Coordinates of N, CA and C in Angstrom, one line a residue:
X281 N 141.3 109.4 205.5 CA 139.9 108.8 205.6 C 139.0 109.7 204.7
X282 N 138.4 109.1 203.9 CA 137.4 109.8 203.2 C 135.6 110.3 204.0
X283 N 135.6 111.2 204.1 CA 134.4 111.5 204.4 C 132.9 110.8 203.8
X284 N 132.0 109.8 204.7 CA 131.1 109.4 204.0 C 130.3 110.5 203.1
X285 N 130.0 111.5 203.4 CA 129.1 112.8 202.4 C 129.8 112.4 201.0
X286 N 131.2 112.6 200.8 CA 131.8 112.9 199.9 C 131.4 111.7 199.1
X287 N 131.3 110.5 199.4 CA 130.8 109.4 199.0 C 129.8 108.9 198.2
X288 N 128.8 109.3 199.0 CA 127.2 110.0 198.7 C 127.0 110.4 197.7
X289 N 127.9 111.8 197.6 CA 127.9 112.7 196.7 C 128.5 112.4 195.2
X290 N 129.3 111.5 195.3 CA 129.9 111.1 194.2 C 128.8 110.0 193.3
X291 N 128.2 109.2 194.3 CA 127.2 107.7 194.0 C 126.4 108.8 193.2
X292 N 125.8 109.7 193.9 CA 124.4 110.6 193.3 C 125.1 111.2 191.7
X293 N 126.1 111.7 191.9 CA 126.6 112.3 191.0 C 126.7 111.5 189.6
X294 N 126.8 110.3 189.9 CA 127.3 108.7 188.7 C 125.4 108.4 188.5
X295 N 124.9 108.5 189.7 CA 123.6 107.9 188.9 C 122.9 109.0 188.3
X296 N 122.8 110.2 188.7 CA 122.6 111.6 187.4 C 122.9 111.8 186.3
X297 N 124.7 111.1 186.2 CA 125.3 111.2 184.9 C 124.7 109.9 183.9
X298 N 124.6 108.5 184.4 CA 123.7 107.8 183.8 C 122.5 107.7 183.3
X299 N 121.5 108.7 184.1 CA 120.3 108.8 183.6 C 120.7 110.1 182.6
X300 N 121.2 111.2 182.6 CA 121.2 111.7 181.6 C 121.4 111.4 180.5
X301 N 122.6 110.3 180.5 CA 123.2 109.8 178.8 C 122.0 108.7 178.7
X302 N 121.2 108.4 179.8 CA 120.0 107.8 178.9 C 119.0 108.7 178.2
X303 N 119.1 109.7 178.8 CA 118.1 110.7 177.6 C 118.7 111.2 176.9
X304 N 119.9 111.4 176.8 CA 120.7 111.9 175.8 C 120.7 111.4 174.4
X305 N 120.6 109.9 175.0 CA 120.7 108.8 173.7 C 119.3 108.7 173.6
X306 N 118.5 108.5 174.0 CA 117.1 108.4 173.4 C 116.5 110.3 172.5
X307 N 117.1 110.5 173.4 CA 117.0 112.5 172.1 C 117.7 112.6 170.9
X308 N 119.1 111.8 171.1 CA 119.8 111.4 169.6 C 119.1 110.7 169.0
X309 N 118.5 109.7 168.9 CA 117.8 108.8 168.2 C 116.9 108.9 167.5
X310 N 116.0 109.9 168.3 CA 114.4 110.5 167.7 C 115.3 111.2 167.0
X311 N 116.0 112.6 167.0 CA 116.8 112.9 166.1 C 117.3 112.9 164.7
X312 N 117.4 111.7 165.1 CA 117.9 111.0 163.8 C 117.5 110.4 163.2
X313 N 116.0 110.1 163.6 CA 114.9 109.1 162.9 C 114.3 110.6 162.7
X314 N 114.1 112.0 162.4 CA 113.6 112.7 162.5 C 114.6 113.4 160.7
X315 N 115.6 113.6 161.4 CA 116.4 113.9 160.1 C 116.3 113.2 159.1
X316 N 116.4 111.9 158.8 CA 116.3 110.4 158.2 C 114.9 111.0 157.5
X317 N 113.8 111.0 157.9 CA 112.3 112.0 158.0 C 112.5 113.1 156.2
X318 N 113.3 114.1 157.4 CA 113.5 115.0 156.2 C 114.1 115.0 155.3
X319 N 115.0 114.1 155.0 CA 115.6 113.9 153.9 C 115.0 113.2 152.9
X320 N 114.6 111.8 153.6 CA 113.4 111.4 152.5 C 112.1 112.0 152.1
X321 N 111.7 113.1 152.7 CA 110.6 114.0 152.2 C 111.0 115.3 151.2
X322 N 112.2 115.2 151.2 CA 113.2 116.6 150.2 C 113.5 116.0 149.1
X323 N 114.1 114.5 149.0 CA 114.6 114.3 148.4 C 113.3 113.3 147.4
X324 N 113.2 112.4 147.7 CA 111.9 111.5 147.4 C 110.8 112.4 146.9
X325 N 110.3 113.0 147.8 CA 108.9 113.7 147.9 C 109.0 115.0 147.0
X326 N 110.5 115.6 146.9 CA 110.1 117.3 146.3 C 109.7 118.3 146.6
X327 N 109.5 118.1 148.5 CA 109.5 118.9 149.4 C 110.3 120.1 149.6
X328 N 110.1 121.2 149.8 CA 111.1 122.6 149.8 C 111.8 122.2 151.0
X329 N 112.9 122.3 151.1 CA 113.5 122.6 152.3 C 113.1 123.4 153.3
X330 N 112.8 124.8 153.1 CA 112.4 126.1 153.2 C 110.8 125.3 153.9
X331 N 110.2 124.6 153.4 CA 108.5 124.4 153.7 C 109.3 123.5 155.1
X332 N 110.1 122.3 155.0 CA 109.9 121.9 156.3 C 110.8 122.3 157.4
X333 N 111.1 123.5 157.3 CA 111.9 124.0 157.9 C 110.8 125.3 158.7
X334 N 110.0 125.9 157.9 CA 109.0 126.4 158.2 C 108.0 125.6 159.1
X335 N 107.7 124.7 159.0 CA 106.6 123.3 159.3 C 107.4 123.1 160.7
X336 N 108.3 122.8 160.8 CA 109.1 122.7 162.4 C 109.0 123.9 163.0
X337 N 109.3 125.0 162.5 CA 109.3 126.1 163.2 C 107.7 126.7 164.0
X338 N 106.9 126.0 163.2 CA 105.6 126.1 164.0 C 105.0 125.4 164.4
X339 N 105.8 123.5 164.6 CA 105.6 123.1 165.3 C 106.0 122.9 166.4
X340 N 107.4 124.0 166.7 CA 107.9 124.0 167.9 C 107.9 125.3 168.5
X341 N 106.7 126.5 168.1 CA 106.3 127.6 168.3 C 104.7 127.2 168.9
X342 N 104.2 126.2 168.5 CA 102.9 125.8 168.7 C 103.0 124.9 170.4
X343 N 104.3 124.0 170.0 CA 104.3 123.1 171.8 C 104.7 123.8 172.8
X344 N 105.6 125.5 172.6 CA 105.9 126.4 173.4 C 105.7 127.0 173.3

């Protein structure tokens, strides 16, 4: 007989793992519409690599 806890525990465990891969997939996405970003600004634009690499680094020095 299976213990109901153990039950529980499993259900909670499946709906945690689903909301995660929903943010997981929405963080891949901006990601990648983010990358997509920089490449057309390096390549297109003539952008240094080095500049937006710098430019991120103080934008994520600035939100933390």
């Amino acid at each position: 007989m299976i213990d109901p806890l153990v039950v529980l525990e499993v259900m909670v465990a499946i709906i945690v793992a689903l909301f995660l891969g929903n943010i997981l997939r929405a963080t891949l996405k901006i990601l990648f519409y983010v990358l997509i970003f920089v490449l057309v600004m390096v390549f297109v634009f003539g952008v240094s690599y080095n500049e937006m690499v710098s430019w991120v680094m103080k934008v994520v020095l600035w939100a933390f």
